[in-house]
Amino acid sequence: MFSVLMAFLVLFSTVSFTIEKHFCGDVLVDVSLFAEAEKCASEAEEIIAKMDCCKDTIDVVQGQDELTVKAFDDLDFEQQVFVTTFAYSYLTLFEDLSQQVIPHKDYSPPNLVHDIQIRDQVFLI
């Protein structure tokens, strides 16, 4: 789950896009992300073309274009110590079940001669 989240983070941080806006006077007519913004309507275009008040603005959102990959040798000494101790403590956190000692593995329970609960008439309710 974490690796998928990190992959999407890298993807979205490297994507760049443009936002194109078309204004007629002070009124925003159209906003577009992937295509060219629509201009004014044809009837109003002739009137507005005479007034010369239409303008287009383009906002460019730049994504990250260089990704740096650091090796372990590029880290400071303190960072290297932290990474190694963290990795060691994380890896030793889990124990393998085959190495655990089970103390009662060879113990056989005693033979029941009498049923003690019935003999003492002690019943769970």
Tab-separated table of C-alpha atoms in Angstrom:
chain	number	residue	atom	x	y	z
A	1	MET	CA	0.000	0.000	0.000
A	2	PHE	CA	2.798	2.382	0.921
A	3	SER	CA	4.727	1.697	-2.287
A	4	VAL	CA	1.623	2.379	-4.419
A	5	LEU	CA	1.090	5.657	-2.547
A	6	MET	CA	4.714	6.660	-3.133
A	7	ALA	CA	4.445	5.783	-6.841
A	8	PHE	CA	1.394	8.046	-7.200
A	9	LEU	CA	3.208	10.809	-5.320
A	10	VAL	CA	6.150	10.626	-7.721
A	11	LEU	CA	3.792	10.536	-10.705
A	12	PHE	CA	1.774	13.572	-9.657
A	13	SER	CA	4.834	15.572	-8.617
A	14	THR	CA	6.408	15.162	-12.064
A	15	VAL	CA	3.296	16.005	-14.131
A	16	SER	CA	3.087	19.549	-15.461
A	17	PHE	CA	0.023	21.160	-17.033
A	18	THR	CA	-1.301	24.503	-18.268
A	19	ILE	CA	-4.485	26.317	-17.342
A	20	GLU	CA	-5.793	28.582	-20.091
A	21	LYS	CA	-8.359	31.289	-19.268
A	22	HIS	CA	-10.259	33.544	-21.647
A	23	PHE	CA	-11.616	36.874	-20.403
A	24	CYS	CA	-14.022	39.211	-22.172
A	25	GLY	CA	-13.582	42.453	-20.324
A	26	ASP	CA	-13.509	41.515	-16.647
A	27	VAL	CA	-15.778	38.475	-17.122
A	28	LEU	CA	-14.231	35.002	-17.198
A	29	VAL	CA	-15.708	33.198	-20.199
A	30	ASP	CA	-13.888	29.853	-20.247
A	31	VAL	CA	-11.242	27.880	-18.374
A	32	SER	CA	-9.500	24.901	-19.930
A	33	LEU	CA	-6.926	22.415	-18.696
A	34	PHE	CA	-6.182	20.193	-21.690
A	35	ALA	CA	-7.564	22.058	-24.710
A	36	GLU	CA	-7.654	25.628	-25.938
A	37	ALA	CA	-10.166	27.844	-24.132
A	38	GLU	CA	-13.288	28.819	-26.087
A	39	LYS	CA	-13.390	32.363	-27.374
A	40	CYS	CA	-16.372	34.706	-27.121
A	41	ALA	CA	-19.645	33.867	-28.879
A	42	SER	CA	-19.710	34.807	-32.592
A	43	GLU	CA	-22.374	37.515	-32.205
A	44	ALA	CA	-20.646	39.201	-29.341
A	45	GLU	CA	-17.228	38.633	-30.905
A	46	GLU	CA	-17.743	41.278	-33.571
A	47	ILE	CA	-18.770	43.881	-30.999
A	48	ILE	CA	-15.992	42.931	-28.609
A	49	ALA	CA	-13.381	42.782	-31.386
A	50	LYS	CA	-14.057	46.442	-32.047
A	51	MET	CA	-13.619	47.225	-28.343
A	52	ASP	CA	-10.424	45.120	-28.096
A	53	CYS	CA	-11.049	44.042	-24.501
A	54	CYS	CA	-10.639	40.259	-24.800
A	55	LYS	CA	-7.541	38.675	-23.351
A	56	ASP	CA	-6.168	35.190	-22.811
A	57	THR	CA	-4.070	34.211	-19.803
A	58	ILE	CA	-2.065	31.030	-19.535
A	59	ASP	CA	-0.912	29.698	-16.172
A	60	VAL	CA	1.758	27.000	-16.369
A	61	VAL	CA	2.148	24.641	-13.407
A	62	GLN	CA	5.586	23.093	-13.750
A	63	GLY	CA	6.165	19.632	-12.403
A	64	GLN	CA	9.450	18.387	-11.101
A	65	ASP	CA	11.663	17.540	-14.069
A	66	GLU	CA	14.645	15.987	-12.287
A	67	LEU	CA	14.480	13.236	-9.718
A	68	THR	CA	17.616	12.616	-7.708
A	69	VAL	CA	18.371	9.173	-6.424
A	70	LYS	CA	20.725	9.067	-3.468
A	71	ALA	CA	22.904	6.115	-2.647
A	72	PHE	CA	23.809	5.042	0.873
A	73	ASP	CA	27.287	6.552	0.448
A	74	ASP	CA	25.797	9.993	-0.303
A	75	LEU	CA	24.304	10.245	3.195
A	76	ASP	CA	26.038	11.877	6.162
A	77	PHE	CA	27.590	9.659	8.823
A	78	GLU	CA	24.760	10.378	11.281
A	79	GLN	CA	22.172	9.499	8.652
A	80	GLN	CA	23.992	6.265	7.815
A	81	VAL	CA	24.067	5.305	11.496
A	82	PHE	CA	20.346	6.050	11.821
A	83	VAL	CA	19.427	4.005	8.734
A	84	THR	CA	21.505	1.002	9.799
A	85	THR	CA	20.213	0.987	13.388
A	86	PHE	CA	16.625	1.388	12.200
A	87	ALA	CA	16.992	-1.458	9.707
A	88	TYR	CA	18.695	-3.703	12.289
A	89	SER	CA	16.068	-3.032	14.959
A	90	TYR	CA	13.245	-3.594	12.472
A	91	LEU	CA	14.684	-6.866	11.178
A	92	THR	CA	15.344	-8.244	14.673
A	93	LEU	CA	11.825	-7.338	15.777
A	94	PHE	CA	10.410	-10.508	14.264
A	95	GLU	CA	11.472	-13.981	15.353
A	96	ASP	CA	11.155	-17.141	13.368
A	97	LEU	CA	8.731	-19.644	14.897
A	98	SER	CA	10.974	-22.618	14.154
A	99	GLN	CA	13.634	-21.286	16.555
A	100	GLN	CA	11.322	-20.929	19.535
A	101	VAL	CA	11.724	-23.416	22.355
A	102	ILE	CA	8.530	-25.184	23.424
A	103	PRO	CA	9.145	-26.435	27.002
A	104	HIS	CA	6.212	-28.868	27.194
A	105	LYS	CA	6.772	-30.533	23.824
A	106	ASP	CA	7.889	-33.894	25.308
A	107	TYR	CA	5.459	-33.827	28.262
A	108	SER	CA	2.694	-36.375	28.232
A	109	PRO	CA	-0.340	-35.688	30.420
A	110	PRO	CA	-1.182	-38.181	33.189
A	111	ASN	CA	-3.771	-40.868	32.653
A	112	LEU	CA	-7.181	-40.021	34.078
A	113	VAL	CA	-8.379	-42.704	36.412
A	114	HIS	CA	-11.480	-40.891	37.597
A	115	ASP	CA	-13.337	-37.933	36.244
A	116	ILE	CA	-12.652	-35.444	39.044
A	117	GLN	CA	-15.485	-33.060	38.158
A	118	ILE	CA	-18.101	-35.806	38.348
A	119	ARG	CA	-16.569	-37.372	41.443
A	120	ASP	CA	-16.601	-34.024	43.322
A	121	GLN	CA	-19.833	-32.977	41.582
A	122	VAL	CA	-18.408	-29.636	40.458
A	123	PHE	CA	-20.150	-28.426	37.315
A	124	LEU	CA	-19.863	-25.220	35.321
A	125	ILE	CA	-23.132	-23.379	34.994
